[in-house]
Coordinates of C-alpha atoms in Angstrom, one line a residue:
Chain D
M83 CA -29.7 20.0 -11.7
P84 CA -29.0 23.2 -9.7
A85 CA -25.2 24.0 -9.7
R86 CA -25.3 24.5 -6.0
L87 CA -26.3 20.9 -5.4
A88 CA -23.8 19.4 -7.9
P89 CA -20.9 18.9 -5.5
Y90 CA -23.1 17.2 -2.9
L91 CA -24.5 14.8 -5.5
L92 CA -21.1 14.1 -7.0
A93 CA -19.5 13.4 -3.6
A94 CA -22.4 11.5 -2.2
P95 CA -21.5 8.0 -3.5
L96 CA -18.0 8.1 -2.2
A97 CA -19.2 9.6 1.1
L98 CA -21.8 6.8 1.5
V99 CA -19.1 4.1 1.0
F100 CA -17.0 5.7 3.7
L101 CA -20.0 6.1 6.0
A102 CA -21.1 2.5 5.7
F103 CA -17.7 0.8 5.6
F104 CA -15.5 3.1 7.5
L105 CA -17.3 5.5 9.9
V106 CA -20.0 3.1 11.2
P107 CA -17.5 0.2 11.6
M108 CA -15.1 2.5 13.5
V109 CA -18.0 3.6 15.8
L110 CA -18.8 -0.1 16.3
V111 CA -15.2 -0.9 17.3
V112 CA -15.7 1.6 20.1
V113 CA -19.1 0.1 21.0
V114 CA -18.0 -3.5 20.8
S115 CA -15.0 -2.7 23.0
V116 CA -17.3 -2.5 26.0
F117 CA -19.3 -5.6 25.1
N118 CA -19.1 -8.9 26.8
Y119 CA -18.5 -12.2 25.1
E120 CA -18.7 -16.0 25.5
A121 CA -17.6 -19.0 23.6
Y122 CA -20.7 -19.4 21.6
Q123 CA -22.0 -15.9 21.5
I124 CA -19.3 -13.6 20.3
L125 CA -21.0 -10.3 20.9
I126 CA -23.1 -9.7 24.0
P127 CA -24.3 -6.1 24.4
D128 CA -23.0 -4.8 27.7
F129 CA -21.3 -1.8 29.2
T130 CA -18.1 -3.1 30.9
F131 CA -14.6 -1.8 31.0
Q132 CA -13.4 -5.4 31.7
N133 CA -11.8 -5.6 28.2
Y134 CA -9.8 -2.4 28.8
D135 CA -8.9 -3.6 32.2
D136 CA -7.6 -6.9 30.7
V137 CA -5.5 -4.9 28.2
F138 CA -3.9 -2.6 30.7
S139 CA -3.4 -5.1 33.5
S140 CA -1.6 -7.6 31.4
G141 CA 2.2 -7.3 31.3
V142 CA 2.1 -8.8 27.8
T143 CA 0.4 -5.7 26.5
Y144 CA 3.3 -3.5 27.5
E145 CA 5.9 -5.9 26.2
T146 CA 4.0 -6.1 22.9
Y147 CA 3.8 -2.3 22.6
L148 CA 7.5 -2.0 23.4
H149 CA 8.4 -4.6 20.8
T150 CA 6.2 -2.9 18.2
A151 CA 7.7 0.5 19.1
K152 CA 11.1 -1.0 18.5
F153 CA 10.0 -2.2 15.0
C154 CA 8.6 1.3 14.4
V155 CA 11.8 3.2 15.3
I156 CA 14.2 0.9 13.4
V157 CA 12.0 0.6 10.3
W158 CA 11.4 4.4 10.3
L159 CA 15.1 5.2 10.6
I160 CA 16.1 2.8 7.8
T161 CA 13.2 3.7 5.4
L162 CA 13.8 7.4 6.1
V163 CA 17.5 7.4 5.3
L164 CA 17.1 5.0 2.3
G165 CA 14.0 6.7 1.0
F166 CA 15.5 10.1 1.3
T167 CA 18.7 9.0 -0.5
I168 CA 16.8 7.4 -3.4
A169 CA 14.5 10.4 -3.7
Y170 CA 17.4 12.8 -3.6
F171 CA 19.2 10.8 -6.3
L172 CA 16.1 10.8 -8.6
A173 CA 15.2 14.4 -8.0
F174 CA 18.6 16.1 -8.2
H175 CA 21.0 13.8 -10.0
I176 CA 18.8 12.6 -12.8
H177 CA 18.2 15.5 -15.2
S178 CA 16.0 14.1 -17.9
L179 CA 12.3 13.8 -17.1
T180 CA 11.8 10.6 -19.1
M181 CA 14.7 9.0 -17.1
Q182 CA 13.2 10.2 -13.9
I183 CA 9.8 8.7 -14.7
T184 CA 11.4 5.4 -15.8
L185 CA 13.5 5.0 -12.7
F186 CA 10.6 6.1 -10.5
L187 CA 8.4 3.5 -12.2
I188 CA 11.0 0.8 -11.6
C189 CA 10.7 1.6 -7.9
T190 CA 6.9 1.6 -7.9
I191 CA 6.1 -1.5 -10.0
P192 CA 6.6 -4.0 -7.1
F193 CA 4.1 -2.0 -5.1
W194 CA 1.4 -3.2 -7.5
T195 CA 2.2 -6.8 -7.0
S196 CA 1.3 -9.1 -4.1
N197 CA 2.8 -8.2 -0.7
V198 CA 2.3 -11.8 0.5
I199 CA 4.4 -13.1 -2.4
R200 CA 7.0 -10.5 -1.8
M201 CA 7.3 -11.7 1.8
I202 CA 7.3 -15.4 0.9
S203 CA 10.0 -14.7 -1.6
W204 CA 12.5 -14.0 1.3
I205 CA 12.1 -17.5 2.7
P206 CA 14.3 -19.4 0.1
L207 CA 16.9 -16.7 0.6
L208 CA 17.0 -16.5 4.4
G209 CA 16.0 -20.0 5.4
R210 CA 18.3 -22.5 7.1
N211 CA 19.3 -23.9 3.7
G212 CA 18.7 -20.7 2.0
L213 CA 21.0 -18.8 -0.4
V214 CA 22.4 -16.5 2.1
N215 CA 23.4 -19.2 4.6
R216 CA 24.9 -21.2 1.8
A217 CA 26.9 -18.2 0.6
L218 CA 28.1 -17.4 4.1
M219 CA 29.1 -21.0 4.8
S220 CA 30.9 -21.5 1.5
A221 CA 32.7 -18.2 2.0
G222 CA 33.8 -19.5 5.4
V223 CA 32.3 -16.6 7.3
V224 CA 30.2 -18.9 9.5
E225 CA 30.4 -22.6 10.4
E226 CA 26.8 -23.3 10.9
P227 CA 23.6 -22.1 9.2
Q228 CA 22.5 -18.9 10.9
E229 CA 19.0 -19.2 12.5
W230 CA 18.5 -15.5 13.2
L231 CA 18.1 -14.7 9.5
L232 CA 14.5 -16.0 9.2
Y233 CA 11.5 -16.0 11.5
S234 CA 13.2 -13.3 13.6
D235 CA 13.1 -9.6 14.3
F236 CA 15.6 -9.3 11.6
S237 CA 13.5 -10.8 8.9
V238 CA 10.4 -8.9 10.0
I239 CA 12.4 -5.6 9.8
L240 CA 13.9 -6.6 6.5
G241 CA 10.4 -7.3 5.2
F242 CA 9.1 -3.9 6.3
V243 CA 11.9 -2.1 4.7
H244 CA 11.5 -4.1 1.5
L245 CA 7.7 -3.4 1.3
Y246 CA 7.4 0.1 2.6
T247 CA 10.5 2.2 1.7
L248 CA 8.4 3.2 -1.3
F249 CA 6.0 5.0 1.0
M250 CA 9.0 7.3 1.9
I251 CA 10.3 7.7 -1.6
V252 CA 7.1 8.9 -3.2
P253 CA 6.2 11.8 -0.9
I254 CA 9.8 12.9 -0.4
F255 CA 10.4 12.8 -4.1
N256 CA 7.2 14.8 -4.6
S257 CA 8.4 17.5 -2.2
M258 CA 11.9 17.6 -3.7
M259 CA 10.5 18.1 -7.2
R260 CA 8.8 21.3 -6.1
I261 CA 12.0 22.8 -4.8
D262 CA 13.0 25.8 -6.9
R263 CA 16.3 24.9 -8.5
S264 CA 17.5 28.5 -8.3
L265 CA 17.5 28.2 -4.5
L266 CA 20.2 25.5 -4.9
E267 CA 22.2 27.8 -7.2
A268 CA 21.8 30.6 -4.8
A269 CA 23.1 28.4 -2.0
Y270 CA 26.1 27.4 -4.2
D271 CA 26.8 31.1 -5.1
A272 CA 26.7 32.1 -1.5
G273 CA 29.4 29.5 -0.8
A274 CA 27.5 26.7 0.7
S275 CA 29.1 23.3 0.5
G276 CA 27.1 20.3 -0.8
W277 CA 26.3 19.1 2.8
Q278 CA 25.3 22.6 3.9
T279 CA 22.9 22.9 1.0
L280 CA 21.5 19.6 1.8
W281 CA 21.1 20.4 5.5
N282 CA 19.9 24.0 5.3
V283 CA 18.0 24.1 2.0
I284 CA 16.9 20.7 0.8
I285 CA 15.9 19.0 4.1
P286 CA 13.8 21.9 5.4
L287 CA 12.0 22.1 2.1
A288 CA 11.5 18.4 1.9
K289 CA 10.0 18.3 5.4
P290 CA 6.4 17.9 4.3
G291 CA 7.3 14.8 2.3
I292 CA 9.3 13.4 5.1
A293 CA 6.4 13.9 7.5
I294 CA 3.9 12.3 5.1
G295 CA 6.2 9.3 4.5
S296 CA 6.8 8.9 8.2
I297 CA 3.0 8.9 8.9
F298 CA 2.6 6.1 6.3
V299 CA 5.5 4.0 7.5
L300 CA 4.8 4.4 11.2
T301 CA 1.0 3.7 11.0
I302 CA 1.6 0.6 8.8
V303 CA 4.2 -0.8 11.1
M304 CA 2.2 -0.1 14.2
G305 CA -0.9 -2.0 12.9
D306 CA 0.8 -4.7 10.8
F307 CA 0.1 -8.3 11.4
V308 CA 0.7 -9.9 8.0
T309 CA 4.5 -9.3 7.8
V310 CA 4.9 -10.3 11.4
N311 CA 2.9 -13.4 10.7
V312 CA 4.7 -14.5 7.5
L313 CA 8.3 -13.4 8.3
G314 CA 8.1 -13.7 12.1
G315 CA 6.9 -17.3 11.9
G316 CA 4.7 -17.3 14.9
Q317 CA 7.5 -16.3 17.3
I318 CA 7.4 -12.5 17.0
A319 CA 4.8 -10.3 18.8
S320 CA 3.3 -7.1 17.6
V321 CA 0.2 -5.1 18.5
G322 CA -1.5 -5.9 15.2
K323 CA -0.8 -9.5 15.5
A324 CA -2.2 -9.6 19.1
I325 CA -5.5 -8.2 17.7
W326 CA -5.5 -10.6 14.8
T327 CA -4.9 -13.5 17.1
E328 CA -7.9 -12.5 19.3
L329 CA -10.0 -12.1 16.2
S330 CA -9.1 -15.6 14.9
Y331 CA -10.5 -16.9 18.2
L332 CA -13.6 -14.8 17.6
Q333 CA -12.9 -12.7 20.6
F334 CA -14.2 -9.5 19.2
P335 CA -14.7 -7.4 22.4
P336 CA -11.1 -7.7 23.7
A337 CA -9.8 -7.3 20.1
A338 CA -11.8 -4.1 19.9
A339 CA -10.4 -2.8 23.2
N340 CA -6.9 -3.5 22.0
A341 CA -7.7 -1.8 18.7
I342 CA -8.9 1.3 20.5
V343 CA -5.7 1.5 22.5
L344 CA -3.7 1.0 19.3
L345 CA -5.7 3.8 17.6
G346 CA -5.0 6.1 20.5
V347 CA -1.3 5.6 20.0
V348 CA -1.5 6.0 16.3
I349 CA -3.5 9.2 16.5
L350 CA -1.0 10.7 19.0
L351 CA 1.8 9.8 16.5
I352 CA 0.0 11.4 13.6
L353 CA -0.9 14.6 15.6
A354 CA 2.8 15.0 16.4
L355 CA 3.7 14.6 12.7
M356 CA 0.8 16.8 11.5
R357 CA 2.3 19.7 13.3
I358 CA 4.9 19.7 10.6
V359 CA 2.7 19.5 7.6
D360 CA -0.7 20.4 6.0
I361 CA -1.3 17.3 3.9
R362 CA -3.8 18.9 1.6
K363 CA -1.4 21.5 0.3
E364 CA 1.0 18.8 -0.7
L365 CA -0.9 17.2 -3.5
Chain I
M121 CA 23.0 21.9 -14.9
P122 CA 23.1 19.2 -17.5
S123 CA 26.6 20.2 -18.7
E124 CA 28.1 19.7 -15.3
R125 CA 30.5 16.8 -15.1
R126 CA 29.1 13.9 -13.1
S127 CA 30.4 14.2 -9.5
R128 CA 31.6 11.4 -7.3
S129 CA 28.4 11.6 -5.3
F130 CA 26.5 10.7 -8.5
Y131 CA 28.2 7.4 -8.7
V132 CA 27.8 6.7 -5.0
L133 CA 24.1 7.4 -5.2
A134 CA 23.7 5.5 -8.4
T135 CA 25.2 2.5 -6.8
I136 CA 22.9 2.8 -3.8
F137 CA 20.0 3.1 -6.2
A138 CA 21.1 0.0 -8.2
L139 CA 21.5 -2.0 -5.0
F140 CA 18.0 -0.9 -3.9
V141 CA 16.5 -2.0 -7.2
L142 CA 18.3 -5.4 -6.7
F143 CA 16.9 -5.6 -3.2
L144 CA 13.4 -4.8 -4.5
Y145 CA 13.5 -7.3 -7.4
G146 CA 16.0 -10.0 -6.2
P147 CA 13.7 -12.0 -3.9
I148 CA 10.8 -12.2 -6.3
L149 CA 13.2 -13.4 -9.0
T150 CA 14.4 -16.2 -6.8
I151 CA 10.9 -17.6 -6.4
L152 CA 10.3 -17.1 -10.1
V153 CA 13.3 -19.3 -10.7
L154 CA 12.4 -21.8 -8.0
S155 CA 8.9 -22.2 -9.4
F156 CA 10.5 -24.0 -12.3
Q157 CA 12.1 -26.5 -9.9
G158 CA 12.2 -30.1 -11.1
P159 CA 9.7 -32.7 -9.8
D160 CA 12.1 -33.9 -7.1
G161 CA 13.2 -30.4 -6.1
G162 CA 12.4 -28.7 -2.8
L163 CA 11.6 -25.3 -1.5
V164 CA 15.2 -24.1 -1.7
F165 CA 18.1 -24.2 -4.0
P166 CA 19.7 -26.1 -5.6
M167 CA 17.5 -26.6 -8.6
R168 CA 17.0 -30.3 -9.3
G169 CA 16.3 -30.0 -13.0
V170 CA 14.0 -27.5 -14.7
S171 CA 10.3 -28.3 -15.3
V172 CA 6.9 -26.9 -15.3
H173 CA 5.8 -29.7 -13.0
W174 CA 4.6 -27.4 -10.2
F175 CA 2.6 -25.3 -12.6
V176 CA 0.9 -28.5 -13.8
D177 CA 0.4 -29.5 -10.2
L178 CA -1.4 -26.3 -9.5
F179 CA -4.1 -27.4 -11.9
Q180 CA -4.5 -30.8 -10.3
P181 CA -7.7 -31.1 -8.2
Q182 CA -5.9 -32.7 -5.2
S183 CA -3.8 -29.5 -4.6
I184 CA -4.1 -28.0 -1.2
G185 CA -7.0 -25.6 -0.6
D186 CA -9.3 -24.0 -3.1
I187 CA -6.8 -22.0 -5.2
W188 CA -9.0 -21.6 -8.3
G189 CA -12.0 -20.7 -6.3
A190 CA -9.9 -18.1 -4.5
F191 CA -8.5 -16.8 -7.8
D192 CA -11.9 -16.6 -9.3
R193 CA -13.2 -14.5 -6.4
S194 CA -10.1 -12.3 -6.4
W195 CA -10.1 -11.2 -10.0
K196 CA -13.9 -10.6 -10.0
L197 CA -13.6 -8.6 -6.9
G198 CA -10.7 -6.7 -8.4
L199 CA -12.7 -5.8 -11.4
I200 CA -15.7 -4.6 -9.4
V201 CA -13.4 -2.5 -7.2
L202 CA -11.7 -1.1 -10.3
V203 CA -14.9 0.1 -11.8
L204 CA -16.3 1.6 -8.5
T205 CA -12.9 3.2 -7.6
V206 CA -12.7 4.9 -11.0
V207 CA -16.3 6.1 -11.1
L208 CA -16.5 7.2 -7.4
S209 CA -13.1 8.9 -7.4
F210 CA -13.8 10.8 -10.6
L211 CA -17.2 12.1 -9.4
A212 CA -15.8 13.0 -6.0
G213 CA -12.8 14.6 -7.6
L214 CA -15.2 16.8 -9.6
A215 CA -17.1 17.7 -6.4
F216 CA -13.9 18.7 -4.6
R217 CA -13.1 21.3 -7.2
R218 CA -15.5 23.6 -5.4
R219 CA -15.8 24.1 -1.7
F220 CA -18.9 22.5 -0.2
K221 CA -20.1 22.0 3.3
G222 CA -18.4 19.1 4.8
S223 CA -15.7 18.9 2.2
T224 CA -12.9 19.2 4.7
L225 CA -14.5 16.6 7.0
L226 CA -14.9 14.2 4.1
F227 CA -11.3 14.8 3.1
Y228 CA -10.1 13.9 6.6
V229 CA -12.3 10.8 6.7
V230 CA -10.7 9.6 3.4
V231 CA -7.2 10.2 4.7
A232 CA -8.1 8.6 8.0
S233 CA -9.3 5.5 6.1
L234 CA -6.0 5.4 4.3
I235 CA -3.8 5.4 7.4
M236 CA -6.1 3.5 9.7
P237 CA -4.4 0.2 10.7
S238 CA -6.1 -2.3 8.4
V239 CA -6.7 -4.8 11.2
V240 CA -9.0 -2.2 12.9
V241 CA -11.0 -1.5 9.7
S242 CA -11.3 -5.2 9.2
L243 CA -12.5 -5.7 12.8
G244 CA -15.1 -2.9 12.5
I245 CA -16.6 -4.3 9.3
G246 CA -16.6 -7.8 10.7
A247 CA -18.4 -6.5 13.8
L248 CA -20.9 -4.6 11.7
F249 CA -21.9 -7.6 9.7
E250 CA -21.9 -9.8 12.9
L251 CA -24.3 -7.4 14.7
L252 CA -26.6 -7.1 11.7
G253 CA -26.6 -10.9 11.5
W254 CA -25.5 -10.7 7.9
E255 CA -23.2 -13.3 6.4
R256 CA -19.8 -11.9 5.4
N257 CA -19.0 -12.4 1.8
W258 CA -16.3 -11.4 -0.7
W259 CA -18.9 -9.4 -2.7
S260 CA -20.3 -7.5 0.2
S261 CA -18.2 -6.9 3.3
A262 CA -14.9 -7.6 1.6
L263 CA -15.9 -5.3 -1.3
G264 CA -16.6 -2.5 1.2
A265 CA -13.3 -3.2 3.0
H266 CA -11.4 -3.0 -0.3
L267 CA -13.0 0.3 -1.2
T268 CA -11.9 1.9 2.1
W269 CA -8.4 1.1 0.9
T270 CA -8.6 1.9 -2.9
L271 CA -10.8 5.0 -2.8
P272 CA -8.3 7.1 -0.8
F273 CA -5.7 6.4 -3.5
G274 CA -8.2 7.2 -6.2
L275 CA -9.3 10.4 -4.7
L276 CA -5.8 11.6 -3.9
I277 CA -4.8 11.0 -7.5
M278 CA -7.9 13.0 -8.7
F279 CA -6.8 15.8 -6.3
A280 CA -3.4 15.9 -7.8
V281 CA -4.9 15.9 -11.3
F282 CA -7.4 18.6 -10.7
N283 CA -4.9 20.8 -8.9
R284 CA -3.0 20.9 -12.1
F285 CA -6.0 21.2 -14.3
N286 CA -6.2 24.4 -16.4
P287 CA -9.7 25.8 -15.9
A288 CA -9.4 27.7 -19.1
Y289 CA -10.5 24.6 -21.1
E290 CA -13.8 24.5 -19.2
E291 CA -14.3 28.2 -19.5
A292 CA -13.8 27.9 -23.2
A293 CA -16.3 25.1 -23.4
R294 CA -18.8 27.1 -21.4
D295 CA -18.3 30.2 -23.5
L296 CA -19.0 28.0 -26.6
G297 CA -22.3 27.0 -25.0
A298 CA -21.5 23.6 -23.7
S299 CA -23.7 22.3 -20.9
G300 CA -22.3 21.1 -17.6
F301 CA -22.6 17.5 -18.7
Q302 CA -21.1 18.2 -22.2
T303 CA -18.1 20.0 -20.5
V304 CA -17.4 16.9 -18.4
R305 CA -18.0 14.4 -21.2
Y306 CA -16.1 16.2 -24.0
V307 CA -13.5 18.4 -22.2
I308 CA -12.7 17.2 -18.7
L309 CA -13.0 13.4 -19.2
P310 CA -10.7 13.2 -22.3
I311 CA -8.1 15.4 -20.5
V312 CA -8.0 13.3 -17.3
A313 CA -8.4 9.9 -19.1
P314 CA -4.7 8.8 -18.6
S315 CA -5.0 9.6 -14.9
L316 CA -8.2 7.5 -14.7
I317 CA -6.2 4.6 -16.1
G318 CA -3.8 5.2 -13.2
V319 CA -6.7 5.1 -10.8
A320 CA -7.9 1.9 -12.4
L321 CA -4.5 0.4 -12.0
F322 CA -4.5 1.2 -8.3
G323 CA -8.1 0.0 -7.9
F324 CA -7.5 -3.4 -9.4
T325 CA -4.0 -4.3 -8.1
L326 CA -4.6 -3.0 -4.5
S327 CA -7.8 -5.0 -4.3
Y328 CA -6.4 -8.1 -6.0
D329 CA -3.5 -8.2 -3.5
E330 CA -5.4 -6.9 -0.5
L331 CA -5.0 -9.1 2.6
A332 CA -5.1 -7.2 5.9
R333 CA -8.5 -5.6 5.5
T334 CA -10.0 -8.8 4.0
S335 CA -8.9 -10.9 6.9
Q336 CA -12.1 -10.4 9.0
S337 CA -14.4 -9.2 6.3
G338 CA -13.9 -11.9 3.7
G339 CA -16.2 -14.5 5.2
A340 CA -15.8 -18.2 4.9
L341 CA -14.4 -18.2 1.4
N342 CA -10.8 -17.0 0.9
T343 CA -9.6 -14.5 -1.6
L344 CA -6.3 -15.3 -3.3
P345 CA -3.9 -13.5 -0.9
L346 CA -5.6 -15.1 2.1
E347 CA -5.3 -18.5 0.5
L348 CA -1.6 -17.8 -0.2
Q349 CA -1.0 -16.8 3.4
A350 CA -2.8 -20.0 4.6
M351 CA -0.8 -22.1 2.1
Q352 CA 2.5 -20.5 3.1
T353 CA 2.2 -21.8 6.7
N354 CA 2.2 -25.4 5.6
A355 CA 3.8 -25.4 2.2
T356 CA 6.1 -28.3 1.6
T357 CA 6.5 -28.1 -2.2
P358 CA 7.4 -25.4 -4.7
V359 CA 3.7 -25.4 -5.8
I360 CA 3.4 -22.2 -3.8
Y361 CA 6.1 -20.6 -5.8
A362 CA 4.3 -21.6 -9.0
L363 CA 1.2 -19.9 -7.7
G364 CA 3.3 -16.9 -6.7
T365 CA 4.8 -16.7 -10.2
L366 CA 1.4 -16.9 -11.8
T367 CA -0.2 -14.2 -9.6
T368 CA 2.8 -11.9 -10.0
A369 CA 2.6 -12.5 -13.8
L370 CA -1.1 -11.4 -13.7
S371 CA -0.2 -8.3 -11.7
V372 CA 2.6 -7.4 -14.1
L373 CA 0.3 -8.0 -17.1
V374 CA -2.3 -5.5 -15.6
I375 CA 0.4 -3.0 -14.9
T376 CA 1.8 -3.3 -18.4
V377 CA -1.6 -3.0 -20.0
C378 CA -2.3 0.2 -18.0
L379 CA 1.1 1.8 -18.8
V380 CA 0.8 1.0 -22.5
A381 CA -2.8 2.4 -22.5
V382 CA -1.5 5.6 -20.9
L383 CA 1.3 5.8 -23.5
I384 CA -1.1 5.2 -26.4
L385 CA -3.5 7.9 -25.1
Q386 CA -0.6 10.4 -24.9
R387 CA 0.5 9.6 -28.4
R388 CA -3.0 10.0 -29.7
R389 CA -3.3 13.3 -27.9
A390 CA 0.0 14.5 -29.3
A391 CA -1.1 13.5 -32.8
L392 CA -4.8 14.5 -32.7
G393 CA -4.7 17.1 -29.9
S394 CA -6.9 19.6 -31.7
D395 CA -10.3 18.7 -32.9
A396 CA -11.0 22.3 -34.0
G397 CA -13.5 22.5 -36.8
R398 CA -14.4 18.8 -36.7
G399 CA -17.7 19.4 -34.9
V400 CA -17.3 16.9 -32.2

């Protein structure tokens, strides 16, 4: 085959998958969001802004977004600090490559196991008769089992941190490993303290990793419904869960309108973070 | 700076790291232990005896739901996704080594697919099949949904691999008269093989555990994660922990096989790196 055509033929299968299962469906989400619906006919072609009107006129929408935003900010802060600390430890305090790879793998292995199981596994720990409550009561810290441990904002946030800190560690670690070690020595020779080196040398150079990690964590938390479902126990609201609930009642058009609004918010978030980083250069 | 004495900050950070690892693994170890709960035991501690009662229970036909049907669908789907992810990512990875029209656009589409909220992707694919009047199935709509999740990982890994790939090997092959196909088959493929195992690992495990994108695209028959989520809401016995232990064991088995395969490949490479003069 002619060499000029080769890249097109090689990329075509992948491109076709994304065309059929990503681009077309995304366009359809936009299209369906102006459709009408009835109980027995879930998609009626139409051109109405009723679904958007419903989204924006409902007070629940704003509450849900506010609640989701709260999750985003808290989870982002925790995963950022924790992820940065772990990445810093692996990159600058572990000097042998084998050890670095081993410890890094220890952090990543849970990522390849089931998220649902990892969420469910908090239940025997945090439940009314769970380990934590037992420990607290036998230590005399509390008199009664604490109800806020499970099926609460707390357990949802804990679940997010548990599942997604890795998404911070990996890109930040990647950025840190590219920092020229002689820069640190230069900072030391110039009389910088440890904190000064961290603040003025390492953090600025790790910024691309921080931005990528933030994009991952924020977009996941924005759209999540599984964690909120399993660890929120039906009480906790989030944007993703609102969409999921509509879908489970087969209300596609309102779910699509909601999804478009969510997408708008997510895109704004990403654009803000992309100003900091060119993803493609970071691989 | 290896000779430097370990500072106090090392120990502080090492403690944080150890606690983080405990935080990562602790919960899953609890349900691992609880899955061996005695026949009279409940969903929480204390253990009332130790038994494999709940594992046996899993295999009884009266157990809730269609666990084995779900398991059957999930591992088959995982294998299909694995093969497609490895092949498509490798080919596209080769394509991206040269600039071509639309390469930037395709790259951004792939990244967008990775960070797109899963519920939106799921909704879109559900709507597509609904409008076409096609039935949603694990091997059609759910397969597509899984690929939108695994292929970005596969392609990004291939990018990382080819960014570090020394083109001198190919140039040498070309100078020696190898055709394009021969260069790929005998030079590039063996060099990137360990990374392809990595892609396979991502392909299988991400698909096998995928839930969010499958939720609207899976059709009437559940995959294992969907079944687990459904079971979780009305679980009253440790049978769900037994299932959790089994599925985690399978994931860990796959991870181990992949890591061992990478190690073996690297050993072989170190031992038999040069095939000069052997006329391959």
